[in-house]
Coordinates of C-alpha atoms and ligand atoms in Angstrom, one line a residue:
M241 CA 18.9 -19.7 19.7
A242 CA 20.3 -22.9 18.0
N243 CA 16.9 -24.6 17.8
R244 CA 14.9 -21.8 16.4
K245 CA 12.8 -23.0 13.5
T246 CA 12.9 -21.4 10.1
A247 CA 9.8 -19.6 8.7
F248 CA 9.3 -22.5 6.3
Q249 CA 9.6 -25.1 9.1
E250 CA 7.1 -23.1 11.2
S251 CA 4.7 -22.8 8.3
M252 CA 4.9 -26.6 7.7
E253 CA 3.7 -27.5 11.2
T254 CA 0.0 -27.2 10.1
F255 CA 0.8 -29.2 6.9
D256 CA 2.3 -32.0 9.1
R257 CA -0.7 -32.0 11.4
A258 CA -3.3 -32.1 8.6
A259 CA -1.3 -34.7 6.6
D260 CA -1.2 -37.0 9.6
L261 CA -4.9 -36.5 10.3
I262 CA -6.0 -37.5 6.8
R263 CA -3.2 -40.0 6.3
L264 CA -2.0 -38.2 3.2
H265 CA -0.7 -40.6 0.6
P266 CA 3.1 -41.0 1.5
R267 CA 4.3 -40.3 -2.0
V268 CA 2.1 -37.2 -2.4
R269 CA 3.4 -36.0 0.9
L270 CA 7.0 -36.3 -0.4
E271 CA 6.0 -34.5 -3.6
I272 CA 4.5 -31.5 -1.9
E273 CA 6.4 -31.0 1.3
E274 CA 9.3 -29.3 -0.7
P275 CA 9.1 -26.8 -3.6
D276 CA 9.4 -28.0 -7.2
F277 CA 12.0 -25.4 -7.9
E278 CA 14.0 -22.8 -6.0
H279 CA 15.5 -20.1 -8.3
I280 CA 18.0 -17.7 -6.8
F281 CA 19.7 -15.2 -9.1
Y282 CA 21.1 -11.7 -9.1
V283 CA 19.9 -8.5 -10.8
T284 CA 22.1 -5.5 -11.4
I285 CA 21.2 -1.9 -12.2
D286 CA 23.1 1.4 -12.6
T287 CA 22.0 3.7 -9.7
R288 CA 21.9 7.5 -10.0
D289 CA 23.9 10.0 -8.0
R290 CA 22.2 11.0 -4.8
L291 CA 22.1 14.0 -2.5
V292 CA 22.7 12.8 1.1
P293 CA 21.7 15.2 3.9
L294 CA 24.6 16.5 6.0
G295 CA 24.3 16.5 9.8
P296 CA 24.0 19.8 11.6
E297 CA 27.6 19.5 12.8
E298 CA 28.7 20.1 9.2
D299 CA 26.7 23.3 8.9
A300 CA 29.4 25.5 10.3
R301 CA 32.0 24.2 7.8
F302 CA 29.8 25.2 4.9
G303 CA 28.2 28.3 6.5
D304 CA 29.2 30.6 3.6
L305 CA 28.3 28.1 0.8
P306 CA 25.9 30.0 -1.5
P307 CA 22.5 28.4 -2.2
S308 CA 22.1 26.4 -5.4
D309 CA 19.2 27.2 -7.5
V310 CA 17.8 24.1 -9.3
R311 CA 15.0 25.3 -11.5
A312 CA 13.8 22.1 -13.2
A313 CA 10.8 21.1 -11.0
D314 CA 11.4 17.4 -11.2
A315 CA 15.2 17.5 -11.0
L316 CA 15.4 16.2 -7.4
E317 CA 13.4 13.1 -6.5
P318 CA 12.9 12.6 -2.8
L319 CA 13.4 9.1 -1.5
G320 CA 12.0 7.4 1.6
D321 CA 15.4 7.3 3.3
G322 CA 15.8 11.1 3.3
K323 CA 18.1 11.2 0.3
F324 CA 17.3 12.8 -3.1
V325 CA 18.1 11.4 -6.5
L326 CA 19.9 14.0 -8.6
H327 CA 18.6 13.7 -12.1
R328 CA 20.8 15.1 -14.8
R329 CA 18.2 17.6 -15.9
A330 CA 19.0 19.3 -12.6
L331 CA 21.8 21.0 -14.4
L332 CA 19.6 22.5 -17.0
E333 CA 19.1 26.2 -16.4
A334 CA 20.5 25.7 -12.9
D335 CA 22.8 28.0 -10.9
I336 CA 24.8 25.6 -8.8
T337 CA 27.7 26.0 -6.4
I338 CA 29.4 22.8 -5.3
R339 CA 32.3 22.9 -2.8
R340 CA 34.1 19.6 -1.8
G341 CA 31.1 17.7 -3.1
V342 CA 28.6 19.6 -1.0
L343 CA 25.8 21.9 -2.1
R344 CA 23.0 23.9 -0.4
I345 CA 19.4 23.6 -1.6
P346 CA 17.2 26.4 -0.3
G347 CA 14.6 25.1 2.1
K348 CA 16.2 21.7 2.3
G349 CA 19.7 22.2 3.7
L350 CA 23.2 21.0 2.9
F351 CA 23.8 17.8 0.9
R352 CA 26.8 15.7 -0.1
I353 CA 26.7 14.3 -3.6
E354 CA 27.0 10.5 -3.4
R355 CA 28.1 8.8 -6.5
G356 CA 25.8 6.3 -8.0
G357 CA 27.0 3.3 -10.0
P358 CA 26.3 -0.4 -10.6
R359 CA 24.6 -2.3 -7.8
K360 CA 23.7 -6.0 -7.4
F361 CA 20.6 -7.4 -5.7
K362 CA 19.6 -10.9 -4.7
A363 CA 16.4 -12.1 -6.4
Y364 CA 14.2 -15.2 -6.0
R365 CA 11.4 -17.2 -7.5
V366 CA 10.2 -20.3 -5.6
Q367 CA 7.9 -22.5 -7.7
H368 CA 6.3 -24.7 -5.1
N369 CA 3.7 -26.9 -6.9
Q370 CA 1.9 -27.0 -10.2
V371 CA -0.2 -30.1 -10.0
R372 CA -3.5 -28.1 -10.0
G373 CA -2.4 -25.4 -12.5
P374 CA 0.3 -22.9 -13.4
Y375 CA 2.4 -21.6 -10.6
K376 CA 0.9 -18.4 -9.1
G377 CA 2.1 -16.0 -6.5
G378 CA 3.2 -12.5 -5.6
I379 CA 6.3 -10.5 -6.1
R380 CA 7.7 -9.0 -2.9
Y381 CA 10.3 -6.1 -2.9
H382 CA 11.5 -5.9 0.7
Q383 CA 14.8 -5.7 2.6
D384 CA 14.1 -8.8 4.8
V385 CA 13.2 -11.4 2.2
S386 CA 15.1 -14.8 2.1
L387 CA 14.8 -18.2 0.4
D388 CA 13.3 -19.6 3.6
L389 CA 10.6 -16.9 3.6
F390 CA 9.7 -17.4 -0.1
K391 CA 9.5 -21.2 0.4
A392 CA 6.9 -20.6 3.2
L393 CA 5.0 -18.1 1.1
A394 CA 5.1 -20.2 -2.1
A395 CA 3.7 -23.2 -0.2
D396 CA 1.0 -21.0 1.2
M397 CA -0.1 -20.2 -2.3
T398 CA -0.4 -23.9 -3.2
W399 CA -2.7 -24.3 -0.2
K400 CA -4.6 -21.1 -1.0
T401 CA -5.3 -21.8 -4.6
A402 CA -6.6 -25.3 -3.7
I403 CA -8.8 -23.8 -1.0
A404 CA -10.2 -21.2 -3.3
E405 CA -10.7 -24.0 -5.9
I406 CA -9.0 -22.1 -8.7
P407 CA -6.8 -23.9 -11.2
F408 CA -3.4 -22.6 -10.2
G409 CA -0.5 -23.9 -8.2
G410 CA 1.8 -21.9 -5.8
A411 CA 4.8 -19.7 -6.2
K412 CA 6.4 -16.6 -4.6
G413 CA 9.4 -14.4 -5.3
G414 CA 10.9 -11.0 -5.3
I415 CA 14.0 -9.0 -4.7
R416 CA 15.9 -8.2 -1.5
I417 CA 15.7 -4.4 -1.6
D418 CA 14.2 -1.5 0.3
P419 CA 12.0 -0.1 -2.6
F420 CA 11.5 3.2 -0.8
A421 CA 15.2 4.0 -1.0
Y422 CA 15.3 3.9 -4.8
S423 CA 13.9 6.1 -7.5
K424 CA 11.0 5.2 -9.8
E425 CA 13.4 4.8 -12.7
E426 CA 15.7 2.6 -10.7
M427 CA 12.8 0.3 -9.6
E428 CA 11.7 0.1 -13.3
H429 CA 15.2 -1.0 -14.4
L430 CA 15.4 -3.5 -11.6
T431 CA 12.0 -5.0 -12.5
L432 CA 13.0 -5.2 -16.2
R433 CA 16.1 -7.1 -15.3
Y434 CA 14.2 -9.4 -13.0
V435 CA 11.8 -10.3 -15.8
Y436 CA 14.6 -10.5 -18.3
K437 CA 16.3 -13.2 -16.2
L438 CA 13.0 -15.0 -15.3
K439 CA 11.4 -14.9 -18.8
N440 CA 11.9 -18.6 -19.6
L441 CA 10.4 -19.6 -16.3
M442 CA 7.2 -17.5 -16.4
G443 CA 4.2 -17.4 -18.7
P444 CA 0.4 -17.3 -18.6
F445 CA 0.3 -21.1 -18.5
L446 CA 3.6 -21.5 -16.6
D447 CA 4.1 -19.0 -13.7
I448 CA 1.9 -15.9 -13.1
P449 CA 3.2 -13.2 -10.7
A450 CA 1.1 -10.6 -8.9
P451 CA 1.7 -7.7 -6.5
D452 CA 2.7 -8.3 -2.9
V453 CA 4.5 -6.2 -0.3
G454 CA 6.4 -3.4 -2.0
T455 CA 4.9 -3.9 -5.5
H456 CA 1.8 -2.7 -7.2
G457 CA 0.0 -2.3 -10.5
E458 CA 2.7 -0.1 -12.0
I459 CA 5.3 -2.8 -11.4
M460 CA 3.0 -5.4 -12.9
A461 CA 2.6 -3.2 -16.0
I462 CA 6.4 -3.1 -16.4
M463 CA 6.6 -6.8 -16.0
M464 CA 3.9 -7.4 -18.6
R465 CA 5.6 -5.0 -21.1
Q466 CA 9.0 -6.7 -20.6
Y467 CA 7.5 -10.2 -21.1
T468 CA 5.3 -9.4 -24.1
D469 CA 7.3 -6.8 -26.0
G470 CA 8.2 -8.0 -29.5
E471 CA 6.1 -11.1 -29.2
R472 CA 4.1 -11.8 -32.3
E473 CA 0.9 -12.6 -30.4
K474 CA 1.5 -10.4 -27.4
H475 CA -2.2 -10.0 -26.6
R476 CA -2.4 -13.7 -25.9
L477 CA 0.2 -13.2 -23.1
R478 CA -1.6 -10.4 -21.1
G479 CA -2.4 -13.0 -18.4
V480 CA 1.3 -13.4 -17.6
V481 CA 0.8 -11.1 -14.6
T482 CA -2.2 -10.2 -12.6
G483 CA -3.0 -7.1 -10.5
K484 CA -2.7 -4.9 -13.5
D485 CA -4.4 -1.5 -13.8
V486 CA -7.9 -2.0 -15.2
R487 CA -7.1 0.2 -18.2
I488 CA -4.5 -2.3 -19.4
G489 CA -6.2 -5.6 -18.8
G490 CA -6.6 -5.6 -15.0
S491 CA -9.9 -6.7 -13.5
E492 CA -12.5 -4.5 -11.8
G493 CA -12.4 -5.3 -8.1
R494 CA -8.8 -6.6 -8.1
L495 CA -7.3 -3.6 -6.2
K496 CA -9.6 -4.2 -3.2
A497 CA -10.1 -8.0 -3.7
T498 CA -7.9 -9.2 -0.8
G499 CA -9.5 -6.8 1.6
Q500 CA -12.9 -7.7 0.3
G501 CA -12.2 -11.4 0.8
V502 CA -11.1 -10.6 4.4
V503 CA -14.4 -8.8 4.9
Y504 CA -16.5 -11.6 3.4
C505 CA -14.9 -14.0 5.9
I506 CA -15.5 -11.6 8.8
E507 CA -19.2 -11.3 7.7
E508 CA -19.6 -15.1 7.7
W509 CA -17.9 -15.3 11.2
A510 CA -20.3 -12.6 12.4
R511 CA -23.4 -14.1 10.9
E512 CA -22.7 -17.5 12.6
R513 CA -22.5 -15.7 16.0
A514 CA -25.3 -13.1 15.3
F515 CA -22.6 -10.5 16.0
A516 CA -23.3 -7.0 14.7
L517 CA -20.5 -5.5 12.6
K518 CA -22.1 -2.1 12.9
G519 CA -20.3 -0.4 15.8
A520 CA -17.7 -3.3 16.1
R521 CA -14.3 -2.1 17.1
V522 CA -11.4 -3.0 14.8
L523 CA -7.6 -2.9 15.0
V524 CA -5.7 -3.0 11.7
Q525 CA -2.0 -3.7 11.3
G526 CA -0.6 -2.6 8.0
F527 CA -2.2 0.1 5.9
G528 CA -1.1 -0.9 2.4
N529 CA -3.2 -2.6 -0.2
V530 CA -4.8 -5.1 2.1
G531 CA -5.1 -3.2 5.4
A532 CA -6.4 0.0 3.8
S533 CA -9.0 -1.7 1.7
A534 CA -10.2 -4.0 4.6
A535 CA -10.4 -0.8 6.8
E536 CA -12.4 1.1 4.2
L537 CA -14.9 -1.8 3.6
L538 CA -15.3 -2.5 7.3
A539 CA -15.9 1.2 8.0
G540 CA -18.5 1.0 5.2
L541 CA -20.3 -1.6 7.1
G542 CA -20.4 0.7 10.2
A543 CA -17.5 -0.8 12.1
K544 CA -15.1 1.6 14.0
I545 CA -11.4 1.4 13.1
V546 CA -10.0 2.3 16.5
A547 CA -6.2 1.9 15.9
V548 CA -3.9 1.3 12.9
N549 CA -0.2 0.3 13.1
D550 CA 2.3 0.2 10.3
A551 CA 6.0 0.0 9.8
H552 CA 6.6 3.6 11.0
G553 CA 3.9 4.5 13.5
T554 CA 0.6 3.8 15.2
V555 CA -2.6 6.0 15.4
H556 CA -5.4 5.5 17.8
S557 CA -8.9 7.1 18.3
D558 CA -11.4 5.7 20.6
A559 CA -14.2 7.3 18.7
G560 CA -13.1 5.7 15.5
I561 CA -10.6 6.9 12.8
D562 CA -11.9 8.8 9.8
V563 CA -10.8 6.1 7.3
P564 CA -11.1 8.1 4.0
A565 CA -9.0 10.9 5.7
L566 CA -6.4 8.3 6.7
V567 CA -6.3 6.8 3.2
Q568 CA -5.8 10.3 1.8
H569 CA -3.0 11.0 4.3
V570 CA -1.2 7.7 3.4
H571 CA -1.9 7.0 -0.2
G572 CA -3.1 10.4 -1.6
N573 CA -0.2 12.5 -0.4
P574 CA 3.0 12.4 -2.5
A575 CA 5.0 14.0 0.3
N576 CA 4.3 11.0 2.5
L577 CA 7.2 9.1 1.0
R578 CA 6.9 5.9 3.1
R579 CA 3.1 5.8 2.8
T580 CA 2.8 5.7 6.6
V581 CA 0.0 6.5 9.0
A582 CA 2.6 8.4 11.2
G583 CA 1.9 12.1 11.2
F584 CA -1.9 11.7 10.7
T585 CA -3.4 14.5 12.7
G586 CA -6.9 13.0 13.0
A587 CA -5.9 10.5 15.7
A588 CA -3.4 10.2 18.6
A589 CA 0.0 8.6 18.2
I590 CA 0.6 5.6 20.4
S591 CA 3.4 3.0 20.6
K592 CA 3.3 -0.3 18.8
A593 CA 3.4 -2.1 22.2
D594 CA 0.2 -0.2 23.2
F595 CA -1.5 -1.0 19.9
W596 CA -1.7 -4.7 20.7
G597 CA -3.5 -4.0 24.0
V598 CA -6.2 -1.7 22.6
E599 CA -9.6 -3.2 23.5
A600 CA -11.5 -4.1 20.3
D601 CA -13.6 -6.9 18.8
L602 CA -11.6 -7.7 15.7
L603 CA -7.9 -7.6 14.7
V604 CA -6.9 -7.6 11.0
P605 CA -3.2 -8.2 10.7
A606 CA -2.3 -7.0 7.2
A607 CA 1.4 -6.4 7.4
L608 CA 4.2 -8.9 7.5
G609 CA 4.5 -12.5 8.9
G610 CA 5.5 -13.5 12.4
E611 CA 4.0 -10.5 14.1
L612 CA 1.5 -12.3 16.4
T613 CA 4.0 -14.0 18.8
A614 CA 3.0 -15.7 22.0
D615 CA 3.7 -12.4 23.9
V616 CA 1.5 -10.4 21.6
A617 CA -1.3 -13.0 21.7
E618 CA -1.3 -12.8 25.5
R619 CA -1.9 -9.0 25.3
L620 CA -4.7 -9.0 22.7
R621 CA -8.1 -8.0 23.9
V622 CA -10.1 -9.0 20.8
R623 CA -12.5 -11.8 19.9
L624 CA -11.3 -12.5 16.4
V625 CA -8.0 -12.4 14.4
A626 CA -8.8 -12.3 10.7
E627 CA -5.5 -12.9 8.9
G628 CA -5.1 -10.5 6.0
A629 CA -1.3 -10.9 6.0
N630 CA 0.4 -14.2 5.1
G631 CA 1.7 -16.1 8.1
P632 CA 1.1 -13.3 10.7
T633 CA 0.7 -15.7 13.6
T634 CA 3.6 -17.9 14.9
P635 CA 2.8 -21.4 16.1
E636 CA 3.3 -20.3 19.7
G637 CA 1.0 -17.3 19.1
D638 CA -1.6 -19.7 17.7
R639 CA -1.5 -21.9 20.8
V640 CA -2.0 -18.8 23.0
L641 CA -4.9 -17.6 20.9
A642 CA -6.6 -21.0 21.1
A643 CA -6.0 -21.3 24.9
R644 CA -7.5 -17.8 25.3
G645 CA -10.6 -18.6 23.2
I646 CA -9.8 -16.0 20.5
D647 CA -11.1 -17.1 17.1
V648 CA -8.8 -17.1 14.0
I649 CA -9.7 -17.0 10.3
P650 CA -6.5 -18.4 8.8
D651 CA -4.6 -16.6 6.1
V652 CA -5.1 -19.3 3.4
I653 CA -8.9 -18.6 3.3
C654 CA -9.0 -15.1 4.8
N655 CA -6.7 -13.4 2.2
A656 CA -7.5 -15.7 -0.7
G657 CA -9.7 -12.9 -2.3
G658 CA -6.6 -11.5 -4.0
V659 CA -5.6 -14.6 -5.9
T660 CA -9.2 -15.4 -6.6
V661 CA -9.8 -12.1 -8.5
S662 CA -6.3 -12.6 -10.0
Y663 CA -7.8 -15.8 -11.5
F664 CA -10.8 -13.8 -12.8
E665 CA -8.4 -11.3 -14.3
W666 CA -6.5 -14.1 -16.0
L667 CA -9.8 -15.6 -17.3
Q668 CA -10.8 -12.2 -18.7
N669 CA -7.4 -11.9 -20.4
Q670 CA -7.7 -15.3 -22.0
R671 CA -11.2 -14.6 -23.2
L672 CA -10.6 -10.9 -24.1
E673 CA -13.6 -10.1 -21.8
R674 CA -14.4 -7.4 -19.3
W675 CA -16.5 -8.2 -16.2
S676 CA -18.3 -5.6 -14.1
E677 CA -17.3 -5.1 -10.4
A678 CA -20.6 -6.5 -9.4
E679 CA -20.0 -9.7 -11.3
V680 CA -16.5 -10.0 -9.9
N681 CA -17.6 -9.4 -6.3
G682 CA -20.6 -11.8 -6.7
R683 CA -18.3 -14.6 -7.8
L684 CA -15.7 -13.7 -5.2
A685 CA -18.3 -13.8 -2.4
R686 CA -19.5 -17.2 -3.5
I687 CA -16.0 -18.7 -3.6
I688 CA -14.8 -17.3 -0.3
K689 CA -18.0 -17.9 1.7
S690 CA -18.6 -21.4 0.4
N691 CA -15.0 -22.5 1.0
Y692 CA -15.0 -20.8 4.4
G693 CA -18.2 -22.8 5.1
V694 CA -16.5 -26.1 4.1
I695 CA -13.5 -25.3 6.4
R696 CA -15.8 -24.4 9.4
D697 CA -17.7 -27.7 8.8
I698 CA -14.4 -29.7 8.7
A699 CA -13.4 -28.0 12.0
A700 CA -16.8 -28.7 13.6
D701 CA -17.0 -32.2 12.1
R702 CA -20.4 -31.2 10.5
P703 CA -20.5 -32.8 7.0
R704 CA -23.5 -31.4 5.1
K705 CA -24.7 -30.0 1.9
T706 CA -26.3 -26.6 1.7
D707 CA -27.3 -24.3 -1.2
L708 CA -23.8 -22.7 -0.9
H709 CA -21.5 -25.6 -0.2
D710 CA -20.9 -29.3 0.2
S711 CA -18.5 -30.3 3.0
R712 CA -19.3 -34.0 3.0
P713 CA -16.2 -35.2 1.0
F714 CA -13.9 -33.4 3.3
A715 CA -15.0 -34.1 6.9
I716 CA -12.5 -36.3 8.8
G717 CA -14.7 -37.8 11.5
R718 CA -13.4 -35.6 14.4
T719 CA -13.2 -32.0 15.2
T720 CA -10.1 -29.9 14.8
D721 CA -8.9 -26.3 14.8
V722 CA -9.8 -24.0 11.9
R723 CA -6.3 -23.7 10.6
T724 CA -5.8 -27.4 10.4
A725 CA -9.2 -27.8 8.8
A726 CA -8.2 -25.3 6.1
M727 CA -5.1 -27.4 5.4
V728 CA -7.2 -30.6 5.3
L729 CA -9.3 -29.1 2.6
A730 CA -6.2 -28.0 0.6
L731 CA -4.5 -31.4 0.9
K732 CA -7.5 -33.4 -0.1
R733 CA -8.0 -31.3 -3.2
I734 CA -4.3 -31.6 -4.1
E735 CA -4.0 -35.3 -3.3
A736 CA -6.9 -36.0 -5.7
H737 CA -4.8 -34.8 -8.6
Y738 CA -1.9 -37.1 -7.8
L739 CA -4.2 -40.0 -7.1
L740 CA -6.3 -39.6 -10.2
E741 CA -3.6 -38.6 -12.6
G742 CA -0.9 -40.8 -11.2
F743 CA 2.8 -40.2 -11.4
S744 CA 4.9 -40.0 -14.5
Q745 CA 8.1 -42.1 -14.1
Ligands
NAD38 P1 1.8 -3.2 1.1 O1 3.2 -3.1 0.7 O2 0.8 -2.5 0.3 O3 1.6 -2.8 2.6 C1 2.3 -3.3 3.7 C2 1.9 -2.6 5.0 O4 2.6 -3.3 6.1 C3 2.4 -1.2 5.0 O5 1.4 -0.4 5.6 C4 3.6 -1.2 5.9 O6 3.9 0.0 6.5 C5 3.2 -2.3 6.9 N1 4.4 -2.9 7.6 C6 5.5 -3.3 7.0 N2 6.3 -3.8 8.0 C7 5.7 -3.6 9.2 C8 6.0 -3.9 10.5 N3 7.2 -4.4 10.9 N4 5.1 -3.6 11.5 C9 3.9 -3.0 11.1 N5 3.5 -2.8 9.9 C10 4.4 -3.1 8.9 O7 1.5 -4.8 1.1 P2 0.1 -5.6 0.9 O8 0.0 -6.0 -0.5 O9 -1.0 -4.8 1.6 O10 0.4 -6.9 1.7 C11 0.2 -7.0 3.2 C12 0.1 -8.5 3.6 O11 -1.0 -9.1 2.9 C13 1.4 -9.3 3.3 O12 1.6 -10.3 4.3 C14 1.0 -9.9 1.9 O13 1.7 -11.1 1.7 C15 -0.5 -10.2 2.2 N6 -1.3 -10.4 1.0 C16 -1.4 -9.5 0.1 C17 -2.2 -9.7 -1.0 C18 -2.4 -8.7 -2.1 O14 -3.3 -8.9 -3.0 N7 -1.7 -7.5 -2.1 C19 -2.9 -10.9 -1.2 C20 -2.8 -11.9 -0.2 C21 -2.0 -11.6 0.9

């Protein structure tokens, strides 16, 4: 399709609508409609030799190949693509027979040894805007990333930090790789090279990465070490990344913060409608950091998680899925290499197509962008879409949801809990403080609920001041949809910086 819009163009449709509505200052518009910087670079690593499973047709050729006995317990590292990394310690005390590059591992079958060697990966960091504070945004390791996608996600961070009223700008980056097809050590080396190349462009007052799809606290620890090692005042630099383990300067509550923010928004939505979350039926797409924590917290409020879809499967139970058991299956089981809900025995397997049609009250998309197309939106039988993921709904999908009267809590407020607690983590790092989980969640609830209130008031053209929020400076004298209202709030807060600070020439 020649006219297909890019992810960035699609994501800017809301920007254009809101900018027109508030008559955004024309120079401010030019300043923020493109990123400040787009960094594209390459990282290389040496990969290890691998064992690649042979098809059954090869079995006959090697029928008499004796089994190899690899005694070192951690010599073979299973990967998500079915291969094994062959660590050199595999040879210690081993009794191995290799014929034409093939060996037999008892209980696992026949494998061909594939030579490792140097490999090159494309890497990105888009720094969208820093007028309100240092660039801030996640690091994504995924096979489908592109400059276009990172531009859209970096811009989203600029809007999100303004909406959450935290003093950061927007950025996003990562590496084009399937992280499940590489060993822990290879991913560490890749992360070290990424930071090595990016070092001059990041810093606690310059650009602050965090986890996103395919990355987590362990990757953040590696990034922090690589950035701070050898620095004379390294403890001043702990805030260079957020999403760290609590034992090394992370914040209480950060792990669940994005899911918690989603749930605070849903609670506000339910409160306005006097809708009971106890017994509410919920669909969750994606069962990683965001999806699993949102599911756990919603189940804690008495909601029923009736179906969960991820990259490799879908599970469904009309009576409600046992969420702790599903978390254990996905995240507590080292043999579940792709951390998928597939294979969970406590619920029935269904197709992804059927997942969208399951009757429920709420849908929490918490996987990748662009999943809620017009077709999917037509099939949904829910009352609310609470966007845990970034950009899960396409513009056409959005129009269908609106036409069908399905409410949306847009990503820029719904999933802003993660970056908000990242800001708390950064503050604690600067001050060498440690806050309790109750303190973190109390502050998070206030930020998310008050700004969601402002957005709802902009949408309903209801300027007012309450104990929690003041929407009077942001109302635009007419009603609009919630997504546009969220963008209005972001743009007004960003525009104020340019107008009050002026432009350096
Ligand atoms: P994650 O890597 O922990 O989990 C991603 C989940 O999505 C996995 O369950 C995976 O199987 C699933 N998935 C991937 N491709 C899929 C597909 N094609 N269909 C269905 N499911 C698929 O990532 P995460 O950190 O939980 O992030 C999820 C979303 O939330 C992303 O859009 C991310 O940008 C957004 N987000 C994350 C944070 C955060 O703090 N981690 C903050 C704000 C927004």
